[in-house]
Short mmCIF file of C-alpha atoms in Angstrom, two decimals:
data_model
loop_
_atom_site.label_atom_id
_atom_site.label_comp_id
_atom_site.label_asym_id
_atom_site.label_seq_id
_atom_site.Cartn_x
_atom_site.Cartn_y
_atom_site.Cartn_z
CA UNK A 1 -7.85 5.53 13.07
CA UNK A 2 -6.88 5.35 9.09
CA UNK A 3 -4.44 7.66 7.06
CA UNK A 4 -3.32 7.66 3.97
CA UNK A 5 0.15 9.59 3.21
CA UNK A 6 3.45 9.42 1.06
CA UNK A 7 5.34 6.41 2.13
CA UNK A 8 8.86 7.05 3.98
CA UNK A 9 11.96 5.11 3.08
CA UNK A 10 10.69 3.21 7.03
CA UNK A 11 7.69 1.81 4.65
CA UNK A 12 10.21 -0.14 2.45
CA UNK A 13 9.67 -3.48 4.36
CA UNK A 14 6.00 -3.02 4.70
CA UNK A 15 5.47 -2.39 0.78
CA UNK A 16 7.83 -5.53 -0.13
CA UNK A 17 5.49 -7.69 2.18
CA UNK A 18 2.64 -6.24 0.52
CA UNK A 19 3.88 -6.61 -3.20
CA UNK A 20 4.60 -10.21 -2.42
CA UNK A 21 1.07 -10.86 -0.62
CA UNK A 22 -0.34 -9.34 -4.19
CA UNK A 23 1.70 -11.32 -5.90
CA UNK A 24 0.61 -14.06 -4.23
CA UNK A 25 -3.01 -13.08 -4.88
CA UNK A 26 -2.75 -13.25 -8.69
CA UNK A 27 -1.16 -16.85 -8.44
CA UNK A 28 2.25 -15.35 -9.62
CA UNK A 29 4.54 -15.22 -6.19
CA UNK A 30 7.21 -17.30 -8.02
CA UNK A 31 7.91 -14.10 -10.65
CA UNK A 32 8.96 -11.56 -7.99
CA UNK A 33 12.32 -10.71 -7.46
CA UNK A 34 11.83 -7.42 -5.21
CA UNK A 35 12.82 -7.50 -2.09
CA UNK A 36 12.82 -4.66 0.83
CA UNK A 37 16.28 -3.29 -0.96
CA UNK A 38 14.92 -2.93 -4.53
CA UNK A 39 11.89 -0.95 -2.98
CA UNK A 40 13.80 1.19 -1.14
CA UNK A 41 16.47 1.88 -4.14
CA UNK A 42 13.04 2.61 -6.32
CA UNK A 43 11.26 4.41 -3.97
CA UNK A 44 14.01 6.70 -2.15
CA UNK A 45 17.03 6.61 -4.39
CA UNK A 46 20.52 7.76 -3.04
CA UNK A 47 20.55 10.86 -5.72
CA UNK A 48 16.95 11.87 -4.39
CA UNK A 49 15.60 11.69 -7.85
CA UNK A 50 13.28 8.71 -7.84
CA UNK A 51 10.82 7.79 -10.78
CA UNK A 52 8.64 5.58 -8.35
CA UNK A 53 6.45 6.91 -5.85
CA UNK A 54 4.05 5.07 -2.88
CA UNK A 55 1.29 6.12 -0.94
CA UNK A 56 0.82 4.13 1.77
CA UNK A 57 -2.55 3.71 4.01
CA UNK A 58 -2.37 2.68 7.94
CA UNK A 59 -4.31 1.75 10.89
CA UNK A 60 -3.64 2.51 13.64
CA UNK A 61 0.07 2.96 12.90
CA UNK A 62 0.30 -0.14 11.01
CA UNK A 63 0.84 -0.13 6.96
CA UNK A 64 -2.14 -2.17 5.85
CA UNK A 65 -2.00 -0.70 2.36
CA UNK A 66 -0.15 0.69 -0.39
CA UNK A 67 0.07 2.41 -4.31
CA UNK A 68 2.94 2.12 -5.73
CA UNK A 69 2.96 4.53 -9.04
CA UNK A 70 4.72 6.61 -11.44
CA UNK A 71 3.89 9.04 -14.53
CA UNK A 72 3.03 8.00 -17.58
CA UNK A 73 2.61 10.59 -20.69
CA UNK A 74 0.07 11.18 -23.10
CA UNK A 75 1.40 12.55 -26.51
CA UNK A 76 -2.45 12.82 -27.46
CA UNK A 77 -2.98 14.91 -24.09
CA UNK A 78 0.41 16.69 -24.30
CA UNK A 79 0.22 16.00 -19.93
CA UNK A 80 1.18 13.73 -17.85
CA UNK A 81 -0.58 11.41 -15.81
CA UNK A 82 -0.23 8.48 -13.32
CA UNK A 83 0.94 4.79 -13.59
CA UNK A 84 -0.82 2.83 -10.91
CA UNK A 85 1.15 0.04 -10.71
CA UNK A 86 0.29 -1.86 -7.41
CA UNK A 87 -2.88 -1.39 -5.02
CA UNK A 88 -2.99 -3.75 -2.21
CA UNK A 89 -5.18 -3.48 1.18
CA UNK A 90 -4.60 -6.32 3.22
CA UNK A 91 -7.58 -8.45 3.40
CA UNK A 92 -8.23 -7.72 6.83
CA UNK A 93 -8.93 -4.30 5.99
CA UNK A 94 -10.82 -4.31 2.72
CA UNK A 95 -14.12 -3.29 2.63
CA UNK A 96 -13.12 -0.34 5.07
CA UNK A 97 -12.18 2.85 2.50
CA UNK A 98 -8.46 2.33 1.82
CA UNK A 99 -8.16 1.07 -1.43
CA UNK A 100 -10.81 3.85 -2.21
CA UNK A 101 -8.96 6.71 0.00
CA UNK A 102 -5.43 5.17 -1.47
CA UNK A 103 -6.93 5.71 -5.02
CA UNK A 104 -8.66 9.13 -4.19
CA UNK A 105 -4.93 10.26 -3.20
CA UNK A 106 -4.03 9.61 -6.45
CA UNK A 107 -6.76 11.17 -8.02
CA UNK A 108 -5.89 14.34 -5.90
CA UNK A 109 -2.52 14.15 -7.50
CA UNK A 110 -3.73 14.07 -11.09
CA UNK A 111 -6.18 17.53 -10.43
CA UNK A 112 -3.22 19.54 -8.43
CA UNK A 113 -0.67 18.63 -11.24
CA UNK A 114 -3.01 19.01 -14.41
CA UNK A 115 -2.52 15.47 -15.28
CA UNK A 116 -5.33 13.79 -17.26
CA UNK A 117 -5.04 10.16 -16.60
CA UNK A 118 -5.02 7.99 -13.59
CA UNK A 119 -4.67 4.17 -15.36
CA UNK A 120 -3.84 0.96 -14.11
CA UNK A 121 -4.42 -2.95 -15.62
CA UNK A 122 -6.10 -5.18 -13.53
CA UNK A 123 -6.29 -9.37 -13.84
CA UNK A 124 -9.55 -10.43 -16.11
CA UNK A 125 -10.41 -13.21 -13.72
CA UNK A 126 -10.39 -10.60 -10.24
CA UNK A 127 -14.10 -9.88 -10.55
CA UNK A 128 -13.88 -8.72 -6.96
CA UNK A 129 -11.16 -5.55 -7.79
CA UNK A 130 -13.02 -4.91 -11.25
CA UNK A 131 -16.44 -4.65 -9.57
CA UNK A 132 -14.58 -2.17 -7.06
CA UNK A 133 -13.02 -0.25 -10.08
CA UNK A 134 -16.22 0.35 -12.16
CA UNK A 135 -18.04 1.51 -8.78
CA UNK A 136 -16.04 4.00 -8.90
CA UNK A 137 -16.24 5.29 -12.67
CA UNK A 138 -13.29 3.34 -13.84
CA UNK A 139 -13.97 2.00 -17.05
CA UNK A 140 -11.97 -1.06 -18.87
CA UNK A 141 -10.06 -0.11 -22.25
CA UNK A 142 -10.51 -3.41 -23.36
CA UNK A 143 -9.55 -2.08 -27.25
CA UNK A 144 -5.85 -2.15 -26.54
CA UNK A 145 -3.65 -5.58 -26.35
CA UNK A 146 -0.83 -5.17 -23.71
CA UNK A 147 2.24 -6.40 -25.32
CA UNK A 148 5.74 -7.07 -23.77
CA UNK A 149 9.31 -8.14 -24.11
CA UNK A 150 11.52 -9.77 -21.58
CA UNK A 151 14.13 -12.22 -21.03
CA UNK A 152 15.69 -13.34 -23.98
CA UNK A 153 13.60 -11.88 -25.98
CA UNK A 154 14.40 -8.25 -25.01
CA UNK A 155 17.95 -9.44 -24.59
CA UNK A 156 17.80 -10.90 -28.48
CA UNK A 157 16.12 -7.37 -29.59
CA UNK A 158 18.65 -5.33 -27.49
CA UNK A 159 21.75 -7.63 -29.54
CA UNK A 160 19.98 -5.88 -32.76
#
């Protein structure tokens, strides 16, 4: 039997073996620093206020799937929406509904709260996930260029 629910701070190892089986995936393993502590500060933060938010999707008991996410805002909708950062089914278990039931959850959010946008970037050479995506009315926004600053650059812009 499959669910798909809010992830508990008992998810946090699950989700950082997850994130580093995606990152794996996309060839890029070596760039993550997360580990089950930097989850669980994200996802369930002492204060209670968190700005990251998981949905997790099991079988039979067992986390076999995730979304990690968090709001974005439109200033040309005046709402909200949400961030999909990570999706990740274990490949085991794709093929069986749960990146499509973890990304229908999401959806669900967007409609209760009034947000307009459920967005996420995907890797221009995973024709498998982007097939998946447009199945399901996603369309690419190829007219924007992702930009962004790290390392010493954002250290050298943050020095003014």
């Amino acid at each position: 039997m499959s669910t798909i629910r809010p992830a508990t701070p008992e998810d946090a190892p699950a989700i950082a073996a997850m994130v580093r089986d995606l990152a794996e995936y996309e060839k890029a393993l070596h760039e993550v620093e997360a580990d089950e502590g930097h989850v669980r500060a994200a996802l369930f933060p002492a204060d209670g206020h968190g700005s990251t938010h998981a949905h997790v999707a099991e079988v039979d008991g067992v986390v076999v799937g995730m979304a990690v996410w968090f709001l974005s805002y439109s200033t040309w909708t005046g709402t909200s929406g949400v961030w999909l950062e990570d999706l990740y089914v274990d490949p085991a278990h794709r093929g069986s509904g749960l990146g499509k039931g973890l990304l229908t959850t999401l959806a669900q959010v967007c409609v209760e709260r009034g947000y307009r946008r459920l967005e996420w970037w995907v890797l221009d050479w995973n024709a498998p996930s982007i097939a998946f995506y447009e199945s399901i009315g996603a369309r690419p926004q190829d007219e924007w260029i992702r930009y962004r600053l790290d390392g010493d650059a954002l250290a050298t812009l943050a020095a003014g």
